[in-house]
Short mmCIF file of C-alpha atoms in Angstrom, two decimals:
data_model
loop_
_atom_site.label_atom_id
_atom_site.label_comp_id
_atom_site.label_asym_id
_atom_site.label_seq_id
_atom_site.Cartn_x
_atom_site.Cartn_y
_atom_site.Cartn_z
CA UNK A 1 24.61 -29.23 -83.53
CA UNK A 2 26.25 -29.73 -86.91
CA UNK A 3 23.87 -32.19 -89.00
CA UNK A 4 24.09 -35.28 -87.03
CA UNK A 5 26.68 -34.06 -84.68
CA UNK A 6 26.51 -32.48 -80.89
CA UNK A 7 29.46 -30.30 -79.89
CA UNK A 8 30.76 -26.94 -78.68
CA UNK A 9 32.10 -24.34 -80.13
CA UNK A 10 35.55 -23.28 -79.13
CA UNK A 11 36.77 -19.24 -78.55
CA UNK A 12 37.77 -19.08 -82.20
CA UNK A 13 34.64 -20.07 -83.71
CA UNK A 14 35.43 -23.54 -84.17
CA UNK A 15 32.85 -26.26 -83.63
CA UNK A 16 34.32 -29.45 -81.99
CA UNK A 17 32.03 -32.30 -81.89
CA UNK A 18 31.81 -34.44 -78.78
CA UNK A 19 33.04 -37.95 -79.42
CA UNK A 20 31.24 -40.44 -79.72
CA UNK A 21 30.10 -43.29 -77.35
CA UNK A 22 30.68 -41.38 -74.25
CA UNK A 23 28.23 -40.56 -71.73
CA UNK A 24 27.77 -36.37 -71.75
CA UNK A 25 27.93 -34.83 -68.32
CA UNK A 26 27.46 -31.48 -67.19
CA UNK A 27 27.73 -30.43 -63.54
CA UNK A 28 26.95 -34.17 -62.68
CA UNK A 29 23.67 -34.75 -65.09
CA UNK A 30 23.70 -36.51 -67.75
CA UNK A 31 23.05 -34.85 -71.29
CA UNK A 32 20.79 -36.50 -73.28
CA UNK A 33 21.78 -35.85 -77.32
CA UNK A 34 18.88 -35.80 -79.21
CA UNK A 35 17.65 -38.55 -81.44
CA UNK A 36 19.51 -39.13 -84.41
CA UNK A 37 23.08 -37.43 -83.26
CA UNK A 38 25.82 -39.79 -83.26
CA UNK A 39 26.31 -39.03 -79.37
CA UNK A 40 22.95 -40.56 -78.86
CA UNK A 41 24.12 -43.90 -79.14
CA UNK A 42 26.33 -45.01 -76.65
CA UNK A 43 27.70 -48.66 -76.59
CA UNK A 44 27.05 -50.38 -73.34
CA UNK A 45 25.60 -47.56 -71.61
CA UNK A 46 23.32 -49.81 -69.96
CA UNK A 47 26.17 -52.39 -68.78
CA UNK A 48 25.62 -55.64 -68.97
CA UNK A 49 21.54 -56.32 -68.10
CA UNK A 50 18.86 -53.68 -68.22
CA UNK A 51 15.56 -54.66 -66.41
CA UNK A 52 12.69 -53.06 -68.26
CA UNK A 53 9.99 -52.10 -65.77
CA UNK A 54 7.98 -50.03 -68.54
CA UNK A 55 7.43 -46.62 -69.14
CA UNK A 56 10.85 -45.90 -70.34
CA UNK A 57 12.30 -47.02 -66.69
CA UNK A 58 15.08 -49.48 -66.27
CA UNK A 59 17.25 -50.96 -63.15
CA UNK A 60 20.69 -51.18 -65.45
CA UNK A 61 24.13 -51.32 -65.26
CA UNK A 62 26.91 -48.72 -65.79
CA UNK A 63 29.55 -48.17 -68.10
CA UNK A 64 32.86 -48.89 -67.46
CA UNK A 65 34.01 -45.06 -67.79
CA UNK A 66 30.84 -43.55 -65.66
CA UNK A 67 30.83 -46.38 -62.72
CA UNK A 68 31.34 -43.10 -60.14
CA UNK A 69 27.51 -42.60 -61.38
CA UNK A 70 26.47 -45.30 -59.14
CA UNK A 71 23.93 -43.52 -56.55
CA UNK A 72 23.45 -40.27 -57.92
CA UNK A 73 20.32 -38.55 -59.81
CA UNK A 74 22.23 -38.54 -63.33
CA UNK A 75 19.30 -40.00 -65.08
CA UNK A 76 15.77 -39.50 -66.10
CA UNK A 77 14.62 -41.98 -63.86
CA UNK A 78 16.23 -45.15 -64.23
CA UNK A 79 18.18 -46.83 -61.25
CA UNK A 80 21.79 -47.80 -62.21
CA UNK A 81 23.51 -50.44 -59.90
CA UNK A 82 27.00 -51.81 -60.25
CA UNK A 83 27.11 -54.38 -63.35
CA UNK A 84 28.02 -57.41 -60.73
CA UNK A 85 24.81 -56.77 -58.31
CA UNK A 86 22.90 -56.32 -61.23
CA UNK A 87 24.10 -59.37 -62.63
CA UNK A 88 23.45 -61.34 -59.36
CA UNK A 89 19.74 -60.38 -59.18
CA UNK A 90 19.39 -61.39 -62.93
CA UNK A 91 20.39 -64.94 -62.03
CA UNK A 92 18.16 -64.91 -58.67
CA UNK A 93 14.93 -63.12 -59.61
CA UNK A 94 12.50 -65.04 -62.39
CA UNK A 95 11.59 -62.93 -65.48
CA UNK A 96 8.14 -60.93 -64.95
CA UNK A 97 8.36 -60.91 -61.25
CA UNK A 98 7.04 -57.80 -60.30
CA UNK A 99 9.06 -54.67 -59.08
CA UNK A 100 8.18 -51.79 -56.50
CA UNK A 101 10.77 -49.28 -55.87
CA UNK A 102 9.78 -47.03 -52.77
#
């Protein structure tokens, strides 16, 4: 890190932040910046809907760029679905109905 920056430093010494609004992956997990960095935020990370079932834990949608995400433990915990089922079961499921995930 480099004050609000998260990056890597090349074989000459020279630090090269990561850009921006990208989701950070390393062998198929994703890195999560710390609070504060510029990486942290990434714009429509969460797709189009994100269903809050507490705790921190979400059923969301995907970015554009990391749709090949879809199905594999890349999170802390949340589920990520493709942005149109996601989008279906917003229009068919009632706010506060509850959710069980087995």
């Amino acid at each position: 890190m480099r004050g609000d920056q998260v990056g890597r430093v090349n074989q000459n010494g020279r630090f090269w932040p990561i850009t921006p609004g990208l989701e950070i992956l390393f062998d198929e997990t994703i890195f999560i910046p710390p609070m504060g960095t510029a990486q942290r935020r990434v714009p429509d990370a969460l797709g189009p809907y994100a269903l809050d079932m507490g705790d921190g834990y979400l059923i969301h949608g995907t970015h554009v760029y990391n749709e090949g995400s879809i199905g594999r433990a890349v999170s802390h915990g949340c589920v990520r679905t493709r942005n149109e089922d996601l989008g279906r079961l917003f229009e068919l499921v009632p706010e506060g109905t509850p959710v069980y995930i087995y």
